[in-house]
Coordinates of C-alpha atoms and ligand atoms in Angstrom, one line a residue:
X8 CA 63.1 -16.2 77.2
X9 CA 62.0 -19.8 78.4
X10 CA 60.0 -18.3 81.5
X11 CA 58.0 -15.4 79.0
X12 CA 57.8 -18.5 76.5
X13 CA 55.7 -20.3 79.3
X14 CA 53.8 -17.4 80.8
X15 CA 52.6 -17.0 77.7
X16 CA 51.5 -20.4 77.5
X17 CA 49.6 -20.4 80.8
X18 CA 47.9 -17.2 80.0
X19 CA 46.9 -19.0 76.8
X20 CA 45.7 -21.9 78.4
X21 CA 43.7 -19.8 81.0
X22 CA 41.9 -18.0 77.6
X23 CA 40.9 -21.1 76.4
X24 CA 39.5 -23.0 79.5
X25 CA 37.8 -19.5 80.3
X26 CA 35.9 -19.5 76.9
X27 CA 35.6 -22.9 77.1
X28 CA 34.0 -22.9 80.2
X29 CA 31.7 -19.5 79.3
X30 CA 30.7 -20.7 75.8
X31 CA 30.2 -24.3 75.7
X32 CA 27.3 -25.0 78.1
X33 CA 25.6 -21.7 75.9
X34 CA 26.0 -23.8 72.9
X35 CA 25.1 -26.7 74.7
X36 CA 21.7 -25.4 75.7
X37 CA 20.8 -24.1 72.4
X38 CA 21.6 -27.2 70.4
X39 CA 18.6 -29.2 69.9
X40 CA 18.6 -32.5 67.6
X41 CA 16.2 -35.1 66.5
X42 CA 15.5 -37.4 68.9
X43 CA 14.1 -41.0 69.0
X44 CA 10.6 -41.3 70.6
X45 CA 10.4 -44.5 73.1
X46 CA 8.0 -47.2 71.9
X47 CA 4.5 -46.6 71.7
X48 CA 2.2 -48.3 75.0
X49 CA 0.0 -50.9 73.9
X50 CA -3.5 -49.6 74.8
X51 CA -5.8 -52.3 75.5
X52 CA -9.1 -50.3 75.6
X53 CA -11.8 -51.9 73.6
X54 CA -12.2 -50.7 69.9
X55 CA -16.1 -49.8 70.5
X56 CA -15.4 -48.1 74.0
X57 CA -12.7 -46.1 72.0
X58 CA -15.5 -45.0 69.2
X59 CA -17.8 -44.3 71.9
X60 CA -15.4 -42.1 73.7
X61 CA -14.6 -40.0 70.4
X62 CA -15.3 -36.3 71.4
X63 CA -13.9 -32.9 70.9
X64 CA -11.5 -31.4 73.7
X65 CA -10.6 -27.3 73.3
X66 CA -9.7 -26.4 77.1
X67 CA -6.8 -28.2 78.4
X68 CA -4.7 -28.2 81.7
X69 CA -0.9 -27.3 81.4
X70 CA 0.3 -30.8 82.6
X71 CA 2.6 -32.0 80.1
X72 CA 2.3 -35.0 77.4
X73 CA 4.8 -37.6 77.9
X74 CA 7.3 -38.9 75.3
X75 CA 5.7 -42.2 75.8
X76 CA 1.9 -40.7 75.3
X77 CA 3.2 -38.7 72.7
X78 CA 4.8 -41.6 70.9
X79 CA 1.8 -44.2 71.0
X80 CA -0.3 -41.1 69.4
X81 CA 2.3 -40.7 66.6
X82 CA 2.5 -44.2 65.7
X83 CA -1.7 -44.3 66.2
X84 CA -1.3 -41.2 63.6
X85 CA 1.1 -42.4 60.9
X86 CA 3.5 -45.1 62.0
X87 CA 4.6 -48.3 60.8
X88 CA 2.8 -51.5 62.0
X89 CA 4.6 -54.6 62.7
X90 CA 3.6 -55.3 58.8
X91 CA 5.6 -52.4 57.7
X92 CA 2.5 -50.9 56.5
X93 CA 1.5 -47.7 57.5
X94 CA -1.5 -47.5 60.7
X95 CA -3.8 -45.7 57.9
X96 CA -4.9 -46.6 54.7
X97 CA -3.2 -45.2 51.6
X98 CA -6.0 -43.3 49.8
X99 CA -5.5 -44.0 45.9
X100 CA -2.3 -46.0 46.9
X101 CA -0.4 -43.3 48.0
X102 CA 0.7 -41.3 51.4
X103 CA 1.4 -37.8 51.5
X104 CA 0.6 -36.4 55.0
X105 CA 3.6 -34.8 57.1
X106 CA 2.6 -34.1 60.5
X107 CA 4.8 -31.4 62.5
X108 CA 4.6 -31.8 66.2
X109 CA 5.1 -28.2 68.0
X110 CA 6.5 -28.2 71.3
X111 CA 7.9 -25.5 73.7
X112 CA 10.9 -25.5 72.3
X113 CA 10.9 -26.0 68.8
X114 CA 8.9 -27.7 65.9
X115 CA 9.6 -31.0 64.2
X116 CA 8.5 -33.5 61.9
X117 CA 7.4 -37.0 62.5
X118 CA 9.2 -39.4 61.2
X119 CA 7.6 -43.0 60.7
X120 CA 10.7 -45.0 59.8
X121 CA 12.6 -44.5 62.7
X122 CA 9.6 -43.4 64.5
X123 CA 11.6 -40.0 65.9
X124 CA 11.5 -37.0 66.0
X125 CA 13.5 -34.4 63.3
X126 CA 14.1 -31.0 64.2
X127 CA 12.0 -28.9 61.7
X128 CA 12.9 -25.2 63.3
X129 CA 13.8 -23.9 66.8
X130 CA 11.3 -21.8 68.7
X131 CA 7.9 -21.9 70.3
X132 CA 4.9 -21.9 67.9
X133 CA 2.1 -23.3 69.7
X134 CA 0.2 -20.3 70.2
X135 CA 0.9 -19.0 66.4
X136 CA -0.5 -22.1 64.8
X137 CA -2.8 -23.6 67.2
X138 CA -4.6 -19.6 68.2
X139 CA -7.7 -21.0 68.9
X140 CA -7.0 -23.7 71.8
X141 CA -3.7 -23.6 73.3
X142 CA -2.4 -26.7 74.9
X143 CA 1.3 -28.4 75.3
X144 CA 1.2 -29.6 72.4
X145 CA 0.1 -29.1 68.6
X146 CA -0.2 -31.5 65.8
X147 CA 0.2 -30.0 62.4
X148 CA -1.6 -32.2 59.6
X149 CA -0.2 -31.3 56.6
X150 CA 0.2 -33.0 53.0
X151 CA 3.0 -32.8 50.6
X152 CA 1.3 -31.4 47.0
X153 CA 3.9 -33.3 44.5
X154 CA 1.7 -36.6 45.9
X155 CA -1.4 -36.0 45.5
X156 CA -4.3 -33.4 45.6
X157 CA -6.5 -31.7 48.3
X158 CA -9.3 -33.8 48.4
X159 CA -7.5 -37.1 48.7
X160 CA -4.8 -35.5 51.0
X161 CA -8.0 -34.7 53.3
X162 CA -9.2 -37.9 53.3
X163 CA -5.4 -39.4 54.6
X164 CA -5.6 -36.4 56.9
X165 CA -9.0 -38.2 57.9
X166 CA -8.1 -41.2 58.9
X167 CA -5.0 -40.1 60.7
X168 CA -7.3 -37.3 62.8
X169 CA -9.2 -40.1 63.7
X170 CA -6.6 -42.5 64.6
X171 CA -5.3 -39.4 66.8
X172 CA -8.9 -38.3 68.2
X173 CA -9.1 -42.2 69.8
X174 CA -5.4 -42.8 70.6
X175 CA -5.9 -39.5 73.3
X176 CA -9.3 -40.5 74.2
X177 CA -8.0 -43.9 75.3
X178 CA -4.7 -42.5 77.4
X179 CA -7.2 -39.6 78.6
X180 CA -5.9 -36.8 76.8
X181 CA -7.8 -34.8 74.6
X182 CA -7.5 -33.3 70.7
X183 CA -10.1 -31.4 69.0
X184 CA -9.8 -31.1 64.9
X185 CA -9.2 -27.5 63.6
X186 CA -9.3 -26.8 60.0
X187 CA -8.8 -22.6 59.1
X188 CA -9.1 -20.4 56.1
X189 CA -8.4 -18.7 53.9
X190 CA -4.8 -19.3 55.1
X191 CA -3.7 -22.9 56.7
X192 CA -2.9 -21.3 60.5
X193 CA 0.8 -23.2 60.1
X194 CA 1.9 -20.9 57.9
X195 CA 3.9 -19.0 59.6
X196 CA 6.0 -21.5 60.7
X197 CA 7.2 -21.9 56.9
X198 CA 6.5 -24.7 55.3
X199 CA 8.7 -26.1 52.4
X200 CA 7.7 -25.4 48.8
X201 CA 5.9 -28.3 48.4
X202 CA 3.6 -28.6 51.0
X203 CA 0.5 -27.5 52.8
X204 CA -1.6 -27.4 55.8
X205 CA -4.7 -28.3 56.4
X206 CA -5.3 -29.3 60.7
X207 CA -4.3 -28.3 63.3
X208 CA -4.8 -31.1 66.5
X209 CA -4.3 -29.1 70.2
X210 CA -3.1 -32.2 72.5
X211 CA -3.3 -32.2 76.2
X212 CA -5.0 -33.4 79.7
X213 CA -8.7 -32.0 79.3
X214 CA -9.2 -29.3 81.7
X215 CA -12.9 -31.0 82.8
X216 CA -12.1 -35.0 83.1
X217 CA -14.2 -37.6 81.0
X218 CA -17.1 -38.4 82.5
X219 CA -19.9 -40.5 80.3
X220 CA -22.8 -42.1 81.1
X221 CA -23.6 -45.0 79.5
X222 CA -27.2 -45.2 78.3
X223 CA -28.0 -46.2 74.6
X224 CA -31.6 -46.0 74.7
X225 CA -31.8 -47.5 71.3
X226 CA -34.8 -47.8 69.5
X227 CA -34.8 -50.0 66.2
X228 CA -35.0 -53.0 64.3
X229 CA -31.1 -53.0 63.5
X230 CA -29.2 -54.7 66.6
X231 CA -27.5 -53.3 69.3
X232 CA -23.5 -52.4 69.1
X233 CA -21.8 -54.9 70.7
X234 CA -18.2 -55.1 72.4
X235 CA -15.5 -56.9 70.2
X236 CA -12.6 -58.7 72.1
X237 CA -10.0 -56.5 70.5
X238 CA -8.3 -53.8 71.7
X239 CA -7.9 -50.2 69.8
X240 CA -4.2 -51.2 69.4
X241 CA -4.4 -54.3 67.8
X242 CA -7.5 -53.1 65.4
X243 CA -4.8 -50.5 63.9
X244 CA -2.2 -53.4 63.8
X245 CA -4.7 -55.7 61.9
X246 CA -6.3 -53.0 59.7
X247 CA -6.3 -55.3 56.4
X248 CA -7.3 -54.2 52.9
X249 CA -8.5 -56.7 50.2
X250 CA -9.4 -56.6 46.4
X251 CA -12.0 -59.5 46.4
X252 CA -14.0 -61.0 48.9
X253 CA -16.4 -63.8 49.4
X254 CA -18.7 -64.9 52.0
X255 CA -21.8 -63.2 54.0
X256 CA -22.1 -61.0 57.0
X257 CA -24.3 -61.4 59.5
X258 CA -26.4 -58.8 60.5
X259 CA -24.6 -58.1 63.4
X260 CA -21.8 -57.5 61.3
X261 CA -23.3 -55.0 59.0
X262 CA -24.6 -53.1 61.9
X263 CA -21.6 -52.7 63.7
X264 CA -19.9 -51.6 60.5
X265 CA -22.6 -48.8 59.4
X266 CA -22.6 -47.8 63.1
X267 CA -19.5 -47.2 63.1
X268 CA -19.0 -45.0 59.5
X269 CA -21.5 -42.4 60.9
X270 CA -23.4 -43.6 63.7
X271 CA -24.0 -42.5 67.3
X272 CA -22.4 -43.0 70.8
X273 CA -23.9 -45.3 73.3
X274 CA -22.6 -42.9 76.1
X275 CA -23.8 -39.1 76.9
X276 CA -20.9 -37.1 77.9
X277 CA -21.0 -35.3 81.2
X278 CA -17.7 -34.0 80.8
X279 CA -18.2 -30.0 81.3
X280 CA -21.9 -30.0 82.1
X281 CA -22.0 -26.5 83.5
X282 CA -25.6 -26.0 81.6
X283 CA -27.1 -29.4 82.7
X284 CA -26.9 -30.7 79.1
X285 CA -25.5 -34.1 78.0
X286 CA -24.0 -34.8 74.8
X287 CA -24.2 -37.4 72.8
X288 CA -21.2 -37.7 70.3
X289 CA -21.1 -39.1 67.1
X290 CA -18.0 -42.1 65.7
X291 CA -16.3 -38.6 63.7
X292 CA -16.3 -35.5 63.7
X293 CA -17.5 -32.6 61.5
X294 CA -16.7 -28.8 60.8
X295 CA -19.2 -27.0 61.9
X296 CA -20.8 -30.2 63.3
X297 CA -22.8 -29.9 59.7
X298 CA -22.3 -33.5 59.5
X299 CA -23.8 -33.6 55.5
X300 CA -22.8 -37.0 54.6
X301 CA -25.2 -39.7 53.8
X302 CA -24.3 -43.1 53.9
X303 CA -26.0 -45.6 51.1
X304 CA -25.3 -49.5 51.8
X305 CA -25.6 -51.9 49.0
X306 CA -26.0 -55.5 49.2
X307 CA -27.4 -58.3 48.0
X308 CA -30.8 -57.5 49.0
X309 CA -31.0 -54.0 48.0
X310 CA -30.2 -50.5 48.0
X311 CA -30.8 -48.4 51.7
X312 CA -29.9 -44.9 53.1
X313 CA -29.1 -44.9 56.5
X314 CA -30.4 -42.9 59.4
X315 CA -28.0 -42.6 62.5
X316 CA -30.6 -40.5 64.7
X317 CA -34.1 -38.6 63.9
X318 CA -32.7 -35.3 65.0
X319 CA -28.9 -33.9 65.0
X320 CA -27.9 -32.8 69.1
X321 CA -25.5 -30.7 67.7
X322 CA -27.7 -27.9 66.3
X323 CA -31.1 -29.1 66.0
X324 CA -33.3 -27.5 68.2
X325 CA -33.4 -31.3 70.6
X326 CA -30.1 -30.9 71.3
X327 CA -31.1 -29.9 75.2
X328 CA -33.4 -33.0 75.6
X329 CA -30.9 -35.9 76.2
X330 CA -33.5 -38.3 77.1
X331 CA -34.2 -38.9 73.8
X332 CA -33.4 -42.2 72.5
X333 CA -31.1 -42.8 69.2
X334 CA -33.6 -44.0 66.5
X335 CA -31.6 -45.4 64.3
X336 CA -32.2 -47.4 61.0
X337 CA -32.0 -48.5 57.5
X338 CA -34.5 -47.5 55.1
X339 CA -35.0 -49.5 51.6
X340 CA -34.8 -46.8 48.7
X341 CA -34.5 -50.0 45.9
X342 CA -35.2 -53.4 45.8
X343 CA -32.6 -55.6 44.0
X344 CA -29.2 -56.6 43.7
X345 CA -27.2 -53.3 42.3
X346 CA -23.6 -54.3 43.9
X347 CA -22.2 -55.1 40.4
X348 CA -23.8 -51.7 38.7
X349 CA -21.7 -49.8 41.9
X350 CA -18.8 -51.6 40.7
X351 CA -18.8 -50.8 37.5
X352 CA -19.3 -47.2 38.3
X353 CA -16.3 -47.3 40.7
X354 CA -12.4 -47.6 40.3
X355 CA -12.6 -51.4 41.3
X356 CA -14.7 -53.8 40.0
X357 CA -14.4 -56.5 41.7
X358 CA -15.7 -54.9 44.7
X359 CA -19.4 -56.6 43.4
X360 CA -18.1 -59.8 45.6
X361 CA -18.0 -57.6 48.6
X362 CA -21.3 -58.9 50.3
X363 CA -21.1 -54.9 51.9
X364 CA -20.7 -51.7 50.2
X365 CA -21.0 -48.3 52.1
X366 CA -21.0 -45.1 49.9
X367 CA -20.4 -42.0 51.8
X368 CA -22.0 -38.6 49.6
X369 CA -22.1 -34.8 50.3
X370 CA -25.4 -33.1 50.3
X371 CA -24.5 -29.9 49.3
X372 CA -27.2 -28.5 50.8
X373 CA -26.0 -29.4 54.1
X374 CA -23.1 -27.6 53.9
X375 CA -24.1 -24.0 53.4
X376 CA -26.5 -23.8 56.8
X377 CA -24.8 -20.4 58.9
X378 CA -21.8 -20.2 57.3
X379 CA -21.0 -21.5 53.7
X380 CA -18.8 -24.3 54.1
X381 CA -19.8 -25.7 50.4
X382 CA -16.7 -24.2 48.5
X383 CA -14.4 -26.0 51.3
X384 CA -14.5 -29.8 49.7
X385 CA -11.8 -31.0 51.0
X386 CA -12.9 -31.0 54.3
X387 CA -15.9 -32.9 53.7
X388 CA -13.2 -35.7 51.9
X389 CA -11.3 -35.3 55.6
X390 CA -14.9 -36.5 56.8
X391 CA -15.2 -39.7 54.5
X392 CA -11.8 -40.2 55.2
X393 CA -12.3 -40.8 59.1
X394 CA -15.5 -42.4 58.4
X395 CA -13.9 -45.1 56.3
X396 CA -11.0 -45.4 58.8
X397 CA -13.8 -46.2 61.0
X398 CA -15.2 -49.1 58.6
X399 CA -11.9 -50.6 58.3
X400 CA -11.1 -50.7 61.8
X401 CA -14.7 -51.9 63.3
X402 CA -13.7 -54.7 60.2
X403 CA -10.5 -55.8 61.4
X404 CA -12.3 -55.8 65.1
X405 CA -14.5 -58.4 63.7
X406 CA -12.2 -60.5 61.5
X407 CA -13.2 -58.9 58.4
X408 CA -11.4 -56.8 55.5
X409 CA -12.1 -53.1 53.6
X410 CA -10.5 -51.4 50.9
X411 CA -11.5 -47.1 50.1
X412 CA -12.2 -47.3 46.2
X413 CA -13.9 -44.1 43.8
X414 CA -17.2 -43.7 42.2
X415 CA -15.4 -43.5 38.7
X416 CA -18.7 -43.0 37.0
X417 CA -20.2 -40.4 39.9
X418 CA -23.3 -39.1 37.4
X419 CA -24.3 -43.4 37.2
X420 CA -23.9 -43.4 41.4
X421 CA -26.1 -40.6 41.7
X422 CA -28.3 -42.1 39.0
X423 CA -28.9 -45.8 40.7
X424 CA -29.4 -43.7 44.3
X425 CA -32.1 -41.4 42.6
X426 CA -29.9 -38.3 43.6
X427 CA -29.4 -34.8 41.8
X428 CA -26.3 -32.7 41.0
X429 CA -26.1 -31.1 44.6
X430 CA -25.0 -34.4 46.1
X431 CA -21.0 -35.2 45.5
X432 CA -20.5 -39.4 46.0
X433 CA -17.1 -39.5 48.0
X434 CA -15.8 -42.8 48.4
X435 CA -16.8 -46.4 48.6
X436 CA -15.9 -48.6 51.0
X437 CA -16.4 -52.2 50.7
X438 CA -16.4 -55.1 53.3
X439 CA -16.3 -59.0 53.3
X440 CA -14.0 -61.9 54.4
Ligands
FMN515 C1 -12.7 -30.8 59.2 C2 -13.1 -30.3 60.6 C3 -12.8 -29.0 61.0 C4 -13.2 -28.5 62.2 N1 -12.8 -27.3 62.6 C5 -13.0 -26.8 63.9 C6 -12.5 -25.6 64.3 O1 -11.9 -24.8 63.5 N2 -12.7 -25.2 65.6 C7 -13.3 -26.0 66.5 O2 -13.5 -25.7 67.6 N3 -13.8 -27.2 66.1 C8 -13.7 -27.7 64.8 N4 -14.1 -28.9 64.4 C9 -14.7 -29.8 65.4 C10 -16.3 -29.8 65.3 O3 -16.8 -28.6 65.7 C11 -16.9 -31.0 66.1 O4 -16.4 -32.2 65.6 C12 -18.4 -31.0 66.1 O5 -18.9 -29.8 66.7 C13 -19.0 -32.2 66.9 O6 -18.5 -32.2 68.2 P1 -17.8 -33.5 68.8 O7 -16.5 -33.7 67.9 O8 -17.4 -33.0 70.2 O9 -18.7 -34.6 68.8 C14 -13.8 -29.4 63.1 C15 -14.1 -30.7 62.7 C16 -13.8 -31.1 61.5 C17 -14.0 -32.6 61.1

């Protein structure tokens, strides 16, 4: 009895460390969990360099992104500064983007807090959601609807693509924004209830290696860009908002700041020159490369529109003739000091002591040239977005503070800029000390 008693034991104990052997490491394997990302590298690149580096990537090569590149382009994105603030600005006080990171083996969600990542859903949909450029890596930039609404959830979006769009640039990997309809491409990876998706970002080594030449060949009257001391890293940890301000700005100052919402690179990008044509970026991006905005400045002087270029290298028929220099200016629409009839109009007042305002607004027009674009607002809002990111961190580059406020009154805006009903005032930003 005892001897059938313990060959039935050993035959038990063979059953289990058989299984155990066969099934474990298969459930090992499969198990993936949320995982902590290291901390981000502090990227010392000049804030201006970055801006002029800003440029679209769509072909990449299939060498991997690190944790550690991965990580300093999530915090760039969305983390939390040493402040506990977020690295963007919270449009209308509040933050509603979620932004799913898809690798090869599964998607998950970036969280800020603990700056990890959380397993969203196993699998491999890279090539689902980011169909138009595949690469190791795709950002989804989505927004969570209880928050807020599109427009506003575009402008976030904004200012995280942008933060994203330098953050690669600077550790030589490159992102290109994607925005498609009717249906957000992440879709089919199943979003909850409550949110959606606008972006996709493809991330990844560029298949043809940066390669700019710098030549500004700048003609005009408003002074040249110059080189801060601060580093694109510490201009997203010193990002600094303010409700009143006081002071002047040089005109060095304004310059660099109105450059920087809309303005033009210094460099010509030789990157995949395969036609013998040099690009010459601009500090965001647009859909379409439309770029309608136009960017009003107020001050205490007067009322001006500003003009980044004479002619548009994206689509205008120059954009083959690289020589040409950037023309750039301001030109005087009113005389006068209006900052206090912009602030009443707005959803801040006190923004009259900024001795800066810059209003970004949609021409319409501008929207509709091959393909109609002009039912698609939001996306124009994702561009005001990363323009102001741009003001607010070519401010904290040169010790000065922003906020993004609203044209509350948007028919007295287009009233004091002489403008009719086909131009849509987006934000205003202002700037002081
Ligand atoms: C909201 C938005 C949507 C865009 N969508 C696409 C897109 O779907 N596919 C694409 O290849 N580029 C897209 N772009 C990138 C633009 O085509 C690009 O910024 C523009 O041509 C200027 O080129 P650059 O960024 O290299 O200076 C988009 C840009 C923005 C801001």
């Amino acid at each position: 009895m005892k001897s059938k008693l313990r060959k039935r034991s050993t035959a038990f104990c063979f059953t289990l460390v058989f299984f155990g052997l066969a099934i474990l490491p298969a459930i090992e394997t499969s198990s993936l969990t949320d995982y902590s990302l290291p901390s981000p590298i502090d990227v010392d690149m000049i804030l201006e360099e970055s801006i002029f580096r800003r440029m679209s990537v769509r072909e990449f090569t299939g060498e991997p992104v690190t944790d550690e590149e991965l990580s300093t382009i999530l915090w760039a994105a969305y983390g939390l500064r040493d402040d506990g603030k977020r690295t963007v600005s919270a449009i209308d006080g509040i933050h509603a983007a979620v932004i799913y990171v898809l690798k090869e083996d599964a998607a998950y969600t970036y969280d800020a807090l603990n700056h990890s990542l959380i397993l969203y859903k196993e699998g491999d949909y890279r090539d689902i959601v980011g169909w138009q450029y595949s690469a190791p890596i795709q950002l989804g930039l989505c927004w969570n609807t209880d928050k807020t609404d599109i427009c506003y959830a575009g402008a976030e979006l904004g200012e995280i693509g942008q933060n994203i769009h330098f953050m690669a640039n600077a550790l030589n990997l490159g992102t290109v924004v994607t925005a498609q309809g009717p249906d957000p491409a992440i879709e089919p990876l199943g979003l909850p209830d409550n949110e959606e998706g606008m972006i996709v970002m493809p991330l990844g080594h560029p298949k043809y290696p940066y390669n700019f030449i710098d030549k500004p060949r700048w003609i005009s009257l408003l002074p040249r860009i110059q080189y801060s001391d601060v580093s694109l890293s510490t201009a997203i940890q010193e990002r600094e908002e303010s409700t009143s301000w006081n002071g002047e700005l040089t005109k060095q100052e304004q310059t660099q700041l109105i450059w920087a919402s809309y303005g033009y690179s210094y460099f010509l990008d030789d990157s995949n020159n395969t036609i013998g044509r040099l690009d010459r970026h601009r500090t965001v991006p647009s859909a379409h490369g439309y770029y309608p905005l136009q960017m009003y400045v107020v001050t205490e002087s007067g009322i001006y529109l500003y003009f980044p270029n004479f002619y548009n290298p994206v689509y205008g028929l120059l954009r083959g003739i690289w020589n040409l220099p950037v023309v750039t200016f301001l030109m005087k629409i009113k005389n006068g000091d209006y900052r206090e009839d912009v602030a009443q109009a707005s959803s801040n007042p006190s923004i009259a002591s900024a001795p800066l305002l810059i209003i970004s607004v949609l021409d319409v027009d501008k929207t509709i040239r091959w393909d109609d674009l002009s039912g698609m607002l939001h996306i124009w809002y994702y561009e005001a977005g990363a323009s102001a990111q741009n003001i607010l961190l070519e401010a904290a580059a040169w010790d000065l503070s922003g906020n993004i406020e609203f044209p509350s009154d948007v028919a007295a805006i287009r009233s004091l800029f002489k403008l009719n009903d086909d131009f849509v005032p987006l934000f205003i930003v202002p700037v002081g000390r």
